XYZ file of C-alpha atoms in Angstrom:
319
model
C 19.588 87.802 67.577
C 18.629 90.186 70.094
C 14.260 91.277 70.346
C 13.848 94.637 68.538
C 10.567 95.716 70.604
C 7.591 95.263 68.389
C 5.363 97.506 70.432
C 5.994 99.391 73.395
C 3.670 97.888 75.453
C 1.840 94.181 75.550
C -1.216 94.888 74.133
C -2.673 91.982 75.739
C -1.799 89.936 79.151
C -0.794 86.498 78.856
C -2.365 83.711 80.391
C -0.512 81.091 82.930
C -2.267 78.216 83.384
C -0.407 76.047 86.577
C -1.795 72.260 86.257
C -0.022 69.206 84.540
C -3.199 70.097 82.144
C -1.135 73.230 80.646
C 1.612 70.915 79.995
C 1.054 70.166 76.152
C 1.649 73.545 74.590
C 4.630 75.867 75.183
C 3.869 79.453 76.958
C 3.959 82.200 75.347
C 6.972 84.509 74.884
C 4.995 87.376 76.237
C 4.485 85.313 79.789
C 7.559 86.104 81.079
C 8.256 88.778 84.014
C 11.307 89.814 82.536
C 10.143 90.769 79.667
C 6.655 92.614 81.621
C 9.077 94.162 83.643
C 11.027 95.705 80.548
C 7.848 96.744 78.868
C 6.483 98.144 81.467
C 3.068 95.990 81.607
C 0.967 94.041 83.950
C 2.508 90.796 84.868
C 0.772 87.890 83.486
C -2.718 86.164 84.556
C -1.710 83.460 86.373
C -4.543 80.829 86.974
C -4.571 76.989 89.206
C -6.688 75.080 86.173
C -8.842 75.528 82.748
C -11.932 75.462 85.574
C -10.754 78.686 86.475
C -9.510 80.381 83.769
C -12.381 81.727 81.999
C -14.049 83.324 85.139
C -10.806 84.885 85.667
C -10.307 86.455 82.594
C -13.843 87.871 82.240
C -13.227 89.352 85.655
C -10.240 91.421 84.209
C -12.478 92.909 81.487
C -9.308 93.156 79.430
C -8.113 91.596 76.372
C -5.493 88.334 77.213
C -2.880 86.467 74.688
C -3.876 82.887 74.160
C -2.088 80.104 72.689
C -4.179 78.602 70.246
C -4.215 74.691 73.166
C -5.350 77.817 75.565
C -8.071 79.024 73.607
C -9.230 75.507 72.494
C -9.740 74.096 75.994
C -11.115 77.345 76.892
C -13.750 76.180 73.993
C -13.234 80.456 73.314
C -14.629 80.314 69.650
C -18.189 80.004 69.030
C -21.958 80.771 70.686
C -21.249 78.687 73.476
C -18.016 80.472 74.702
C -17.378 80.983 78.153
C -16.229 84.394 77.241
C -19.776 85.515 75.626
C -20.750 85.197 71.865
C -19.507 88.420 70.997
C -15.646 87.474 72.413
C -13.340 89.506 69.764
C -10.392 86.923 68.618
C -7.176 88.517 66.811
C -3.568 86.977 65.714
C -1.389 88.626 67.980
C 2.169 87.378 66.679
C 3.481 84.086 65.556
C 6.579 82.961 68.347
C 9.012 80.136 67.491
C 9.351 77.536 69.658
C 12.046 74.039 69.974
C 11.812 70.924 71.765
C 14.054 71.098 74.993
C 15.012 67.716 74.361
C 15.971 68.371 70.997
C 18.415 71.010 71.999
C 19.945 69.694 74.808
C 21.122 66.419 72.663
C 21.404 68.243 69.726
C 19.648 65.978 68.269
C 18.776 67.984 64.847
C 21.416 67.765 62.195
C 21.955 71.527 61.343
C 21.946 72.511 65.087
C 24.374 69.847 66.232
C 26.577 71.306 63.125
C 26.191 74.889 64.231
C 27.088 74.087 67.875
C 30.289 72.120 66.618
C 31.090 75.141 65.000
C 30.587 77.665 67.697
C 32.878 75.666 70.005
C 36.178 75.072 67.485
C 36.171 79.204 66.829
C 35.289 79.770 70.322
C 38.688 77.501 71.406
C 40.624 79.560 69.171
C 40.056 82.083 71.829
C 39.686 80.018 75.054
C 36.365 80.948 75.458
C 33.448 79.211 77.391
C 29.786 79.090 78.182
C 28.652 79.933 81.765
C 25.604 79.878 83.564
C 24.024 82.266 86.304
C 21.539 82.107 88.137
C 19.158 84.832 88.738
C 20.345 84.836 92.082
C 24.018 85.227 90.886
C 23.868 88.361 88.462
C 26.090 91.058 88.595
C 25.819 94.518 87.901
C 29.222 94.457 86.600
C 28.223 90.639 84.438
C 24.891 93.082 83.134
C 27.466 95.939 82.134
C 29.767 93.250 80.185
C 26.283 92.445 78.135
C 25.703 95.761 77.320
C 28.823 96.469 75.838
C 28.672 93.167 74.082
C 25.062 94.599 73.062
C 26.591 97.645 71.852
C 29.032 95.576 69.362
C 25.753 93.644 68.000
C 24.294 96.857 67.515
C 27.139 98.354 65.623
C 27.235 95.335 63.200
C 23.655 95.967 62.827
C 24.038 99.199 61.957
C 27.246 98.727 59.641
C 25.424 95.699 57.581
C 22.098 98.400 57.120
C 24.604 101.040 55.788
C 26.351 98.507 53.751
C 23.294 97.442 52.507
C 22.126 100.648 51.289
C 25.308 101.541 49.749
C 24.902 98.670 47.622
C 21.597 99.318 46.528
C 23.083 102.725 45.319
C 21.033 104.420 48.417
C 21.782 106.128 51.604
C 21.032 105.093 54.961
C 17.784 106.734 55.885
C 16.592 103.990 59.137
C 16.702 104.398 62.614
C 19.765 104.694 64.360
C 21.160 101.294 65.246
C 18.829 99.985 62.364
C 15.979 99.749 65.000
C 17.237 98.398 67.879
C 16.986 100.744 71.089
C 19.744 101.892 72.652
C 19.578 99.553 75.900
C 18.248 96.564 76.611
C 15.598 96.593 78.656
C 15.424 93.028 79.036
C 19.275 93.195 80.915
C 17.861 96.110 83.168
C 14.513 93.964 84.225
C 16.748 90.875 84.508
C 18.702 92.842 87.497
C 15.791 93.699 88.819
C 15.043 90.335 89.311
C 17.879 88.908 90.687
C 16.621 88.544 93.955
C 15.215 85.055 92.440
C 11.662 84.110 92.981
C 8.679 85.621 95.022
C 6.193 83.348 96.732
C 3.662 84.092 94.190
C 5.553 82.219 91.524
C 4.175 78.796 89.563
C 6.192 76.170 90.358
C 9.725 75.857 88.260
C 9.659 79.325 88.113
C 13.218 80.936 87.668
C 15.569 83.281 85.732
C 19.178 82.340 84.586
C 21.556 84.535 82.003
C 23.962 82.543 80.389
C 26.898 83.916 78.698
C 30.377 83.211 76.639
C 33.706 84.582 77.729
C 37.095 83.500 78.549
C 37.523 84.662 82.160
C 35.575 86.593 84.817
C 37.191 89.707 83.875
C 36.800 89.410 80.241
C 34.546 91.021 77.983
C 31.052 88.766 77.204
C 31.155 87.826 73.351
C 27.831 86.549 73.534
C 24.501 85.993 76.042
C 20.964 85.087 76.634
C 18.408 85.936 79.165
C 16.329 83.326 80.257
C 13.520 82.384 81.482
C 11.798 79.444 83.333
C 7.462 79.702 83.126
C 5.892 76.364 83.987
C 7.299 73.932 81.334
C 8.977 76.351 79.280
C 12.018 77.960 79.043
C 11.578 81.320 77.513
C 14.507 82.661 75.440
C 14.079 86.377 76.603
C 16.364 88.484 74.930
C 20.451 87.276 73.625
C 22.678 88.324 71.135
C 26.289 88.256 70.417
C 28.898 90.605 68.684
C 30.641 88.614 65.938
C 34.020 88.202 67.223
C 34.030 85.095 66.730
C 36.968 84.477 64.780
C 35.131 81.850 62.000
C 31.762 84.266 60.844
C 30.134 81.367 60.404
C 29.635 80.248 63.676
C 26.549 81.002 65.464
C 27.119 80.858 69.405
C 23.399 81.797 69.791
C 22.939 77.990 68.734
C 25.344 77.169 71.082
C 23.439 79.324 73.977
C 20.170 77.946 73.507
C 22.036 74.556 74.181
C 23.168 75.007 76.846
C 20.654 76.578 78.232
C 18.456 73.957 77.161
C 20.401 71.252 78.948
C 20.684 73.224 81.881
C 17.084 73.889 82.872
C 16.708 70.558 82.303
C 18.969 69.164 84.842
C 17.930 72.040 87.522
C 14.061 70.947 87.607
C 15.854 67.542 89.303
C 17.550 68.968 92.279
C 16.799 72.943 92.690
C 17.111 74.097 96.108
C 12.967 74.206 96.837
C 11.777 72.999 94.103
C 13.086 69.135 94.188
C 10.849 67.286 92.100
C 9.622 69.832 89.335
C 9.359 68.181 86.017
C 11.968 69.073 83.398
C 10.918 72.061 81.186
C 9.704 70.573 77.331
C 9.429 73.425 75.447
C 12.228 76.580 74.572
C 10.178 79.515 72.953
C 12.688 81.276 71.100
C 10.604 84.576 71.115
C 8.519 86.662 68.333
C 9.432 86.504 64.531
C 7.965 89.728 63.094
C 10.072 89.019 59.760
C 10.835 86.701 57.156
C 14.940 86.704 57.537
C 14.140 86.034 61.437
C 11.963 83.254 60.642
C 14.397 81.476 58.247
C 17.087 81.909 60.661
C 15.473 80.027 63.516
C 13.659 77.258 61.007
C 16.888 75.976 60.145
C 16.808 73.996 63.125
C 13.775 72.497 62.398
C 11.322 73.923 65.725
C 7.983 75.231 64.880
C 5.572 78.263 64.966
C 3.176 79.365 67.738
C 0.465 81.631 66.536
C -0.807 83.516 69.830
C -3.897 85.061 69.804
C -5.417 88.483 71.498
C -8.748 87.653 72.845
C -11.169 90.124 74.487
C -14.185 88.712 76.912
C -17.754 89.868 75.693
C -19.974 92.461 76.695
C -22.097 89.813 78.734
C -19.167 88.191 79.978
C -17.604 91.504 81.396
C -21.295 92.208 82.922
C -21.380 88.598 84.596
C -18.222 89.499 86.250
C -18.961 92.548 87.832
């Protein structure tokens, strides 16, 4: 489902790190421009090596999300931190993250079955999964995922109602049952269309993928994504149950294809010939339960990020 916004703003900027060294841990959700861009924050720190990183980051003087491999190598915990004794350490928000190998051959049981099922009720209505490049959205393809947005929302909305009703209560949420209006995420994606800047880490890209039967047909279904180092970050996607079997998920289906996609690009991009495939898809923040037993069924895993602010004697040092 689609990324109600937790918080209005970031309250802490991510760290990039760009050596093969970064490699063994998934980025953060947070690390992405599109989703800086919709929020309205800094864009991430982006640093060469772990040498680096902790001079860096005192230099800033702010607070910056870790992964937990991040704050490890950064050796952040205890007297001998690089970031002063008195660094302040919080849990920030737990992320879910899959394999990219594991999606693109479907190679779990429950997503291959979910998958199969998106495609036999998406035949029923000659629909099909495409993929754009950043380079290749449309204002008109961002105005097909808002009113495909807009559907979501209404379901949302309709199933909160519904829910209340049953419960013998009325409806007292938010409109939409939380979820803003627009999507922010779509808006910052067409921003970024022009593809990357020169300050980009390598492998860097954006991509929306979408179902539909035609270019002139309504989107049923979408995801933004995202390409940060070895990562592919699952921005922001929903879709707007017209499926014609409610069982099938064509999210599952999405992250697939995605999955497999990113993977083949790192081979033979124009400019970037020779980047490594991406490993990881971070599927983005789980702030509740139901979301966290919806994306567990195919068997990825947590990532517990972590807001860490330098020292006093740190910030000093740095000045």
């Amino acid at each position: 489902g689609g990324h109600a916004p937790m918080q209005a703003r970031r309250a802490a900027r991510p760290l990039v790190v760009t050596d093969e060294a970064a490699d063994e841990e998934a980025v953060s959700w947070w690390a992405c421009s599109v989703a800086a861009r919709a929020m309205g924050s800094t864009p991430p720190l982006v640093v060469g090596s772990f040498e680096h990183a902790a001079a860096s980051i005192a230099a800033t003087g702010e607070p910056v999300l870790l992964t937990p491999q991040q704050a490890q190598r950064l050796g952040i915990i205890g007297e001998l931190s690089p970031l002063g004794a008195d660094v302040t350490v919080r849990h920030f928000a737990h992320e879910y993250v899959y394999g990219c190998s594991a999606l693109a051959s479907r190679a779990d049981r429950s997503f291959r079955k979910a998958c199969r099922r998106a495609e036999s009720a998406m035949a029923e209505r000659s629909l099909r999964v495409e993929a754009f490049p950043g380079c290749r959205v449309s204002a008109e393809l961002i105005a097909s995922c808002v009113s495909c947005r807009e559907g979501w929302m209404r379901r949302r909305a309709d199933d909160a109602r519904r829910a209340a009703r049953q419960a013998g209560e009325r409806y007292l949420g938010p409109p939409w049952a939380g979820a803003p209006r627009r999507s922010s995420y779509l808006l910052a994606l067409l921003e970024r269309q022009e593809g990357p800047s020169p300050e980009d880490p390598p492998g860097y890209g954006v991509a929306l993928f979408v179902i539909r039967s035609g270019a002139a047909d309504q989107v049923a279904a979408y995801v933004v994504t995202e390409r940060v180092g070895r990562t592919v970050v699952a921005v922001d996607g929903v879709h707007d149950y017209s499926l014609p079997d409610p069982r099938a998920d064509p999210s599952a289906l999405l992250l697939h294809v995605a999955a497999r996609w990113w993977r083949e690009q790192g081979v033979h991009e124009g400019g970037s010939v020779g980047v490594p495939p991406p490993l990881f898809l971070n599927d983005g923040p789980v702030p509740t339960a139901g979301l966290l037993k919806y994306k567990s069924q195919y068997h990825g895993r947590l990532l517990a990020t972590l807001s860490v602010w330098p020292g006093r004697a740190a910030r000093a040092r740095s000045r």
